[in-house]
CSV table of C-alpha atoms in Angstrom, one decimal:
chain,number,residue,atom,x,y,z
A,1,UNK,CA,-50.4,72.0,-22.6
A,2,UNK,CA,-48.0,69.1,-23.8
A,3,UNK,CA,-48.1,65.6,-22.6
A,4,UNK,CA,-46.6,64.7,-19.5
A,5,UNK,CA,-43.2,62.8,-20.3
A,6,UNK,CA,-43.0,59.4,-19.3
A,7,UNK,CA,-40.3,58.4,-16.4
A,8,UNK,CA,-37.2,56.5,-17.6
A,9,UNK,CA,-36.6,53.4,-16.3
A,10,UNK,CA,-34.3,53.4,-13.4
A,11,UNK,CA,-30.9,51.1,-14.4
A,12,UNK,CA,-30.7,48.2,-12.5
A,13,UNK,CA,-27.9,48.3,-9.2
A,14,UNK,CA,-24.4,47.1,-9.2
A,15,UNK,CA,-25.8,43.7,-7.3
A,16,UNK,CA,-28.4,43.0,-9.9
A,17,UNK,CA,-26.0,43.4,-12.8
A,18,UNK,CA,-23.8,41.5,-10.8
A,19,UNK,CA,-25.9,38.7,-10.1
A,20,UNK,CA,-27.1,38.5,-13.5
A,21,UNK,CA,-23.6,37.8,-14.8
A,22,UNK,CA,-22.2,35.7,-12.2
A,23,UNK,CA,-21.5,32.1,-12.8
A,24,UNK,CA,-22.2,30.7,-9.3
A,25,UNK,CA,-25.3,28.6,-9.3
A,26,UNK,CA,-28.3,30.6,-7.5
A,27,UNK,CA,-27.5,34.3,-7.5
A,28,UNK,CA,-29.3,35.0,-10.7
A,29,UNK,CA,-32.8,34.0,-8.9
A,30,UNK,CA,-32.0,36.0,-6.2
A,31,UNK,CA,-30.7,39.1,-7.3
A,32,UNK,CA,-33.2,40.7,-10.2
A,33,UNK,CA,-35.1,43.5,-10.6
A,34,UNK,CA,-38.1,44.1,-8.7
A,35,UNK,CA,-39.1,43.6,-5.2
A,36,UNK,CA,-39.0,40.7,-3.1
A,37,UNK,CA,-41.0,37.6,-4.2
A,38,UNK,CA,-41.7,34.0,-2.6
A,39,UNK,CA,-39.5,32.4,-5.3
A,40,UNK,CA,-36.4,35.2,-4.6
A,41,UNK,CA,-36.8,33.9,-0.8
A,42,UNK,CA,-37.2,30.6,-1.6
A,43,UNK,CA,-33.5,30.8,-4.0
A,44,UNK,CA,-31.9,32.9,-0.8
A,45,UNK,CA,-33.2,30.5,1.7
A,46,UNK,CA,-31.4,27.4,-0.6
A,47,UNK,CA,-28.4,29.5,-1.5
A,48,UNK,CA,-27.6,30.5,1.6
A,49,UNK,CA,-27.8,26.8,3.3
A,50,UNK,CA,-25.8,25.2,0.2
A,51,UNK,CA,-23.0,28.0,1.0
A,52,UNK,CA,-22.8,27.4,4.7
A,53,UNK,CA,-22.5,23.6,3.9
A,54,UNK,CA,-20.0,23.7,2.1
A,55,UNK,CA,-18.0,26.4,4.7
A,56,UNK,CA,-18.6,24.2,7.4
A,57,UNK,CA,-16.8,21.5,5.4
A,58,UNK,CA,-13.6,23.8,4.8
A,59,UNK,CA,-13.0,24.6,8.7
A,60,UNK,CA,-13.8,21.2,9.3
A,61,UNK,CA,-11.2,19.9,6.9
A,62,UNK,CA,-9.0,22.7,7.9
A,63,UNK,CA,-9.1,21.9,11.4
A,64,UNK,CA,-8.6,18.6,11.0
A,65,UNK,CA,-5.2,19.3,9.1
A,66,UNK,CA,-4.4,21.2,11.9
A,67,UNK,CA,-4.7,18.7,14.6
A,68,UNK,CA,-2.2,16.3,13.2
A,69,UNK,CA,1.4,16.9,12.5
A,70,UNK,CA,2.7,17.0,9.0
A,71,UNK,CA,5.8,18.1,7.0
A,72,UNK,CA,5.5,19.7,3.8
A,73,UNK,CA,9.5,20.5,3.2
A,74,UNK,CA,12.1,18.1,3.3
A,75,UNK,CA,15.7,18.6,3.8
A,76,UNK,CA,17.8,16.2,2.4
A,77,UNK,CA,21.1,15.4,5.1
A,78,UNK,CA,23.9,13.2,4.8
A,79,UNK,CA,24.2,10.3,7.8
A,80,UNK,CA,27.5,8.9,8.0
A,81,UNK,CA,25.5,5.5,9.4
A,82,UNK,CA,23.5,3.6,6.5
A,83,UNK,CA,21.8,0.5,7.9
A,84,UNK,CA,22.4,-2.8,6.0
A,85,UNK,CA,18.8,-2.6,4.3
A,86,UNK,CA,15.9,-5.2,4.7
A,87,UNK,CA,15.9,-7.4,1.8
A,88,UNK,CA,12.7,-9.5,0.5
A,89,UNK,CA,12.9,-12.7,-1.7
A,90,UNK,CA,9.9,-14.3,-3.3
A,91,UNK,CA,10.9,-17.7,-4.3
A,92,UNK,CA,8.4,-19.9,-6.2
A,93,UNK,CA,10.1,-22.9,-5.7
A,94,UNK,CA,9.4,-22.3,-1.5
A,95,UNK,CA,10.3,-25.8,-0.5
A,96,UNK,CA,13.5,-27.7,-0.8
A,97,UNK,CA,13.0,-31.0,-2.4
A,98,UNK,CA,15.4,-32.8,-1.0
A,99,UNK,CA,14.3,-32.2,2.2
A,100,UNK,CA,11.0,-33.7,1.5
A,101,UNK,CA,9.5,-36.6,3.3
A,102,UNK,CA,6.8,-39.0,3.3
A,103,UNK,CA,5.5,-37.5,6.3
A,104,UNK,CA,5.6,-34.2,5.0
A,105,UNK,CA,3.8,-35.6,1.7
A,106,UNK,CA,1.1,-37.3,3.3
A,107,UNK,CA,0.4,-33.8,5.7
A,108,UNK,CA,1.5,-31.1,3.1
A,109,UNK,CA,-0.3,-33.4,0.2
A,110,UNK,CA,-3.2,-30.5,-0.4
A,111,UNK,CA,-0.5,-27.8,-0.4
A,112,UNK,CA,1.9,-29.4,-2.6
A,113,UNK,CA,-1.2,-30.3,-5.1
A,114,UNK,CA,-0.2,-34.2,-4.6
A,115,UNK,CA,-2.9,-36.8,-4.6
A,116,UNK,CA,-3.1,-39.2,-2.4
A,117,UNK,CA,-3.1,-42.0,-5.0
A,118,UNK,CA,0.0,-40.4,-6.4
A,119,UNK,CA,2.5,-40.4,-3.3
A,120,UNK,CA,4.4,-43.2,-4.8
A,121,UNK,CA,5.3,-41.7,-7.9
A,122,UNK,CA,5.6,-38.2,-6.2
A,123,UNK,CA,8.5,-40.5,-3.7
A,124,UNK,CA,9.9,-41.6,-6.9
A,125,UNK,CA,10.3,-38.0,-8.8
A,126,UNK,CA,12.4,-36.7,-5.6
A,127,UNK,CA,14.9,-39.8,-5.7
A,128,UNK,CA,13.2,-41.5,-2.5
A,129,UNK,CA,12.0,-45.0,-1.4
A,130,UNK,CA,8.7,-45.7,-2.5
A,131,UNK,CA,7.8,-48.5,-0.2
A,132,UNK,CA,5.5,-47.2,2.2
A,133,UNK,CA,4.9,-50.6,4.1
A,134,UNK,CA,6.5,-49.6,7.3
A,135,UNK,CA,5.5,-46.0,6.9
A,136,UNK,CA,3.0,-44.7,9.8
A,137,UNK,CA,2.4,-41.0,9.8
A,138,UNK,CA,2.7,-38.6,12.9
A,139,UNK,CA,-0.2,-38.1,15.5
A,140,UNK,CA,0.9,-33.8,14.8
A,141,UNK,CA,2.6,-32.0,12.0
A,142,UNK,CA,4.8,-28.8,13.2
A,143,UNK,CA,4.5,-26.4,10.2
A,144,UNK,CA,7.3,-24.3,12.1
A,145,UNK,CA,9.6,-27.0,12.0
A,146,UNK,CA,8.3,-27.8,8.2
A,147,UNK,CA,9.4,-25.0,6.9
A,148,UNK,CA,12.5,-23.8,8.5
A,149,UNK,CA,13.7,-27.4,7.4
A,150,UNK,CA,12.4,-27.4,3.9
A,151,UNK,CA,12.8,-23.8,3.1
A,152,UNK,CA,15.8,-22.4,1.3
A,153,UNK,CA,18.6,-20.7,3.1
A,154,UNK,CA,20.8,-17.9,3.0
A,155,UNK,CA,24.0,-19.7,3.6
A,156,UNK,CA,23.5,-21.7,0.4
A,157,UNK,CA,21.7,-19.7,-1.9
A,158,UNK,CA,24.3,-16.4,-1.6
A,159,UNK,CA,27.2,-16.5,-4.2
A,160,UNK,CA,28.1,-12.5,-3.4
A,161,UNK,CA,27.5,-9.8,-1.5
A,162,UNK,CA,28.6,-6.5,-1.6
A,163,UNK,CA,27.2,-3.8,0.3
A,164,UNK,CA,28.6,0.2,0.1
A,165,UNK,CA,31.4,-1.2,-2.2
A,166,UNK,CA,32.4,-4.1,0.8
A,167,UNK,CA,32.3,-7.6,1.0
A,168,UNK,CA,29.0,-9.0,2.8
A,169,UNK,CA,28.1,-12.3,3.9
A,170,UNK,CA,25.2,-14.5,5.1
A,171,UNK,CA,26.5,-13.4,8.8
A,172,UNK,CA,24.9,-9.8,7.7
A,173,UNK,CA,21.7,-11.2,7.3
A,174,UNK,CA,18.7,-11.8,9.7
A,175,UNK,CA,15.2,-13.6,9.0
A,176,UNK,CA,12.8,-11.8,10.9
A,177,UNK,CA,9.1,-13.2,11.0
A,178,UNK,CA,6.3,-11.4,9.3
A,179,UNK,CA,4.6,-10.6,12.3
A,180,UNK,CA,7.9,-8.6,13.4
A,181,UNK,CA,8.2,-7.1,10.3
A,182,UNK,CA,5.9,-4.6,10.5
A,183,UNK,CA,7.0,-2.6,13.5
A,184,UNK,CA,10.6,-2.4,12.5
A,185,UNK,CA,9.3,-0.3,9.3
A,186,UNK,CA,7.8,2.2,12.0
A,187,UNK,CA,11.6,3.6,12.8
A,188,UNK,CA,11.0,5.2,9.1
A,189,UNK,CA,14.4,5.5,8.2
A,190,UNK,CA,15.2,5.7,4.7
A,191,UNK,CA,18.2,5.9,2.7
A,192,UNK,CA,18.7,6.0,-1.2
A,193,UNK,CA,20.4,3.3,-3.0
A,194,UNK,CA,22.2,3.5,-6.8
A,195,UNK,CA,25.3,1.5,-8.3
A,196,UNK,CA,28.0,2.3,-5.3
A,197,UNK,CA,25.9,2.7,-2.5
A,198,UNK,CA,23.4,0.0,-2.7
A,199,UNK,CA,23.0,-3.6,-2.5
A,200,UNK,CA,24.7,-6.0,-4.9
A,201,UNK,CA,23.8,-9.3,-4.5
A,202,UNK,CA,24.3,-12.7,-6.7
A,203,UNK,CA,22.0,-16.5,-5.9
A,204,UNK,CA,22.0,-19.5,-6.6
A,205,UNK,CA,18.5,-20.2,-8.1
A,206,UNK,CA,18.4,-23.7,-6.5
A,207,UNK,CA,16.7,-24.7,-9.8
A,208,UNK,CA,17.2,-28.6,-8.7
A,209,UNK,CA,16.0,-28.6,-5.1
Protein backbone atom coordinates (compact mmCIF):
# COMPACT_ATOMS: atom_id res chain seq x y z
CA UNK A 1 0.00 0.00 0.00
CA UNK A 2 1.48 3.48 -1.23
CA UNK A 3 2.01 6.44 0.91
CA UNK A 4 -0.55 8.64 1.81
CA UNK A 5 -0.20 11.96 -0.38
CA UNK A 6 0.48 15.01 1.43
CA UNK A 7 -2.39 17.82 1.40
CA UNK A 8 -1.61 20.90 -0.74
CA UNK A 9 -1.50 24.03 0.80
CA UNK A 10 -4.69 25.91 0.67
CA UNK A 11 -3.95 29.47 -1.49
CA UNK A 12 -4.24 32.33 0.58
CA UNK A 13 -7.94 34.44 0.25
CA UNK A 14 -8.62 37.46 -1.89
CA UNK A 15 -8.19 39.73 1.57
CA UNK A 16 -4.81 38.27 2.40
CA UNK A 17 -3.46 38.79 -1.09
CA UNK A 18 -5.00 41.92 -0.90
CA UNK A 19 -3.54 43.02 2.19
CA UNK A 20 -0.28 41.87 1.37
CA UNK A 21 -0.05 44.17 -1.61
CA UNK A 22 -1.74 47.17 -0.38
CA UNK A 23 0.21 50.30 0.22
CA UNK A 24 -1.92 51.66 3.17
CA UNK A 25 0.20 51.56 6.33
CA UNK A 26 -1.12 48.57 8.71
CA UNK A 27 -3.18 46.11 6.61
CA UNK A 28 -0.24 43.94 5.92
CA UNK A 29 -0.04 43.03 9.88
CA UNK A 30 -3.39 42.44 9.90
CA UNK A 31 -4.36 40.53 7.07
CA UNK A 32 -1.82 37.22 6.74
CA UNK A 33 -2.16 33.84 6.74
CA UNK A 34 -2.97 31.99 9.72
CA UNK A 35 -5.24 32.47 12.62
CA UNK A 36 -5.73 35.22 14.86
CA UNK A 37 -2.70 36.34 16.96
CA UNK A 38 -2.13 39.08 19.79
CA UNK A 39 0.08 41.05 17.40
CA UNK A 40 -2.86 40.75 14.32
CA UNK A 41 -5.27 42.30 17.21
CA UNK A 42 -2.97 44.59 18.45
CA UNK A 43 -2.33 46.07 14.33
CA UNK A 44 -6.50 46.00 13.96
CA UNK A 45 -7.02 47.63 17.32
CA UNK A 46 -4.31 50.63 15.92
CA UNK A 47 -5.63 50.52 12.43
CA UNK A 48 -8.86 50.90 13.07
CA UNK A 49 -8.48 53.98 15.66
CA UNK A 50 -5.87 55.77 13.18
CA UNK A 51 -8.79 55.33 10.41
CA UNK A 52 -11.64 56.71 12.53
CA UNK A 53 -9.36 59.69 13.42
CA UNK A 54 -8.81 60.68 10.55
CA UNK A 55 -12.82 60.25 9.32
CA UNK A 56 -13.86 62.20 12.08
CA UNK A 57 -11.58 64.98 10.85
CA UNK A 58 -13.22 64.92 7.20
CA UNK A 59 -17.00 65.32 8.53
CA UNK A 60 -15.71 67.75 10.84
CA UNK A 61 -14.01 69.77 8.14
CA UNK A 62 -16.88 69.05 5.87
CA UNK A 63 -19.34 70.29 8.24
CA UNK A 64 -17.66 73.10 8.92
CA UNK A 65 -17.64 74.15 5.08
CA UNK A 66 -21.12 73.64 5.26
CA UNK A 67 -22.03 75.97 7.89
CA UNK A 68 -20.64 79.08 6.38
CA UNK A 69 -21.62 80.55 3.07
CA UNK A 70 -19.24 80.55 0.16
CA UNK A 71 -19.14 81.09 -3.61
CA UNK A 72 -17.16 78.96 -5.78
CA UNK A 73 -18.36 80.55 -9.44
CA UNK A 74 -18.24 83.98 -10.27
CA UNK A 75 -20.15 85.76 -12.88
CA UNK A 76 -18.65 88.64 -14.21
CA UNK A 77 -21.57 91.73 -14.91
CA UNK A 78 -21.29 94.99 -16.21
CA UNK A 79 -22.57 98.09 -13.63
CA UNK A 80 -23.23 101.10 -15.41
CA UNK A 81 -22.12 102.88 -11.74
CA UNK A 82 -18.18 102.66 -11.03
CA UNK A 83 -17.39 104.49 -7.79
CA UNK A 84 -14.50 107.00 -7.94
CA UNK A 85 -11.92 104.38 -6.24
CA UNK A 86 -10.05 104.91 -2.82
CA UNK A 87 -6.76 106.09 -3.50
CA UNK A 88 -3.58 105.55 -0.94
CA UNK A 89 -0.37 107.80 -0.95
CA UNK A 90 2.69 107.00 1.01
CA UNK A 91 4.70 110.13 1.18
CA UNK A 92 8.12 110.00 2.89
CA UNK A 93 8.49 113.53 3.09
CA UNK A 94 5.01 113.46 5.68
CA UNK A 95 5.47 116.91 6.88
CA UNK A 96 5.51 120.20 5.20
CA UNK A 97 8.49 122.27 6.06
CA UNK A 98 7.32 125.34 5.80
CA UNK A 99 4.80 124.81 8.00
CA UNK A 100 7.18 124.01 10.73
CA UNK A 101 7.51 125.75 13.96
CA UNK A 102 9.60 126.05 16.98
CA UNK A 103 6.88 124.77 18.94
CA UNK A 104 6.36 121.90 16.81
CA UNK A 105 10.39 121.28 16.93
CA UNK A 106 10.72 121.47 20.51
CA UNK A 107 7.41 118.69 20.90
CA UNK A 108 7.99 116.74 17.57
CA UNK A 109 11.99 116.89 18.28
CA UNK A 110 12.14 112.87 18.89
CA UNK A 111 10.02 112.25 15.74
CA UNK A 112 11.73 114.51 13.50
CA UNK A 113 15.26 112.96 14.85
CA UNK A 114 16.27 116.68 15.89
CA UNK A 115 18.36 117.15 18.98
CA UNK A 116 17.74 119.38 21.30
CA UNK A 117 21.15 121.08 21.01
CA UNK A 118 20.48 121.32 17.36
CA UNK A 119 17.09 123.46 17.17
CA UNK A 120 18.96 126.41 16.09
CA UNK A 121 20.47 125.15 13.19
CA UNK A 122 17.41 122.90 12.38
CA UNK A 123 15.44 126.84 12.59
CA UNK A 124 18.02 127.89 10.29
CA UNK A 125 17.83 124.99 7.47
CA UNK A 126 13.94 125.70 7.11
CA UNK A 127 14.57 129.62 6.48
CA UNK A 128 13.20 130.63 10.13
CA UNK A 129 14.38 132.93 12.99
CA UNK A 130 16.72 131.34 15.21
CA UNK A 131 16.42 133.46 18.25
CA UNK A 132 14.66 131.59 20.74
CA UNK A 133 14.79 134.31 23.52
CA UNK A 134 11.18 135.10 23.64
CA UNK A 135 10.19 131.57 22.69
CA UNK A 136 8.17 129.62 25.57
CA UNK A 137 6.65 126.42 24.53
CA UNK A 138 2.97 125.26 24.99
CA UNK A 139 1.53 123.66 28.31
CA UNK A 140 -0.25 120.80 25.36
CA UNK A 141 0.68 119.86 21.85
CA UNK A 142 -2.54 118.86 19.58
CA UNK A 143 -1.05 116.13 17.23
CA UNK A 144 -4.51 116.41 15.30
CA UNK A 145 -3.98 119.96 14.63
CA UNK A 146 -0.09 119.08 13.89
CA UNK A 147 -0.68 117.29 11.27
CA UNK A 148 -3.63 118.36 9.33
CA UNK A 149 -1.43 121.74 9.34
CA UNK A 150 1.86 120.26 8.39
CA UNK A 151 0.77 117.48 6.21
CA UNK A 152 0.61 117.78 2.47
CA UNK A 153 -2.69 118.45 0.67
CA UNK A 154 -4.58 117.39 -2.15
CA UNK A 155 -5.37 120.78 -3.46
CA UNK A 156 -1.69 121.52 -4.02
CA UNK A 157 -0.09 118.43 -4.77
CA UNK A 158 -2.73 117.37 -7.81
CA UNK A 159 -1.51 118.58 -11.34
CA UNK A 160 -4.32 116.13 -13.14
CA UNK A 161 -6.88 113.99 -12.82
CA UNK A 162 -8.70 112.01 -15.02
CA UNK A 163 -11.07 109.49 -14.10
CA UNK A 164 -13.15 107.06 -16.92
CA UNK A 165 -11.62 109.34 -19.57
CA UNK A 166 -13.05 112.82 -17.59
CA UNK A 167 -11.59 115.53 -15.94
CA UNK A 168 -11.34 115.15 -11.97
CA UNK A 169 -10.44 117.45 -9.36
CA UNK A 170 -9.42 117.77 -5.67
CA UNK A 171 -13.35 118.35 -5.14
CA UNK A 172 -13.57 114.34 -5.92
CA UNK A 173 -11.49 113.49 -3.27
CA UNK A 174 -12.14 112.68 0.50
CA UNK A 175 -9.56 112.01 3.49
CA UNK A 176 -11.14 109.51 5.54
CA UNK A 177 -9.32 108.57 8.88
CA UNK A 178 -7.78 105.12 9.24
CA UNK A 179 -10.04 104.10 11.83
CA UNK A 180 -12.90 104.64 9.15
CA UNK A 181 -11.19 102.98 6.63
CA UNK A 182 -11.67 99.73 7.40
CA UNK A 183 -15.50 99.44 7.41
CA UNK A 184 -15.96 101.10 4.14
CA UNK A 185 -13.86 98.08 2.50
CA UNK A 186 -16.64 95.78 4.09
CA UNK A 187 -19.26 97.01 1.13
CA UNK A 188 -16.78 94.74 -1.05
CA UNK A 189 -17.35 96.26 -4.18
CA UNK A 190 -14.86 95.86 -6.71
CA UNK A 191 -14.28 97.01 -10.15
CA UNK A 192 -11.35 96.53 -12.64
CA UNK A 193 -9.23 99.24 -13.76
CA UNK A 194 -6.81 99.41 -17.24
CA UNK A 195 -5.74 102.48 -19.43
CA UNK A 196 -9.42 104.05 -20.20
CA UNK A 197 -11.24 103.03 -17.29
CA UNK A 198 -8.91 103.67 -14.42
CA UNK A 199 -7.39 106.38 -12.57
CA UNK A 200 -4.87 108.79 -14.15
CA UNK A 201 -3.37 110.96 -11.92
CA UNK A 202 -0.20 113.46 -12.04
CA UNK A 203 1.64 115.32 -8.42
CA UNK A 204 3.56 117.60 -7.54
CA UNK A 205 6.35 115.70 -5.47
CA UNK A 206 6.66 118.75 -3.11
CA UNK A 207 10.35 117.93 -3.22
CA UNK A 208 11.07 121.51 -1.37
CA UNK A 209 8.60 121.55 1.44
Amino acid sequence: MGAPEEEAPRPPSDITVFGANCTLHGLSHIFLPGGVTVRRLLWAAAFSASLSIFLLQVADRVIEYCQYPHVTILDEMDSPVMYFPAITLCNYNSFRKSQLRRNDIFWMADLLGVEQGDFDDFMAALGQPTNNTKFFPSKTFNMLEFVQRTSHNIEEMLLDCKYRGKDCGPENFTTWPMKELFPLLSRKLCSSSNETSGVQLGFDIKEDG
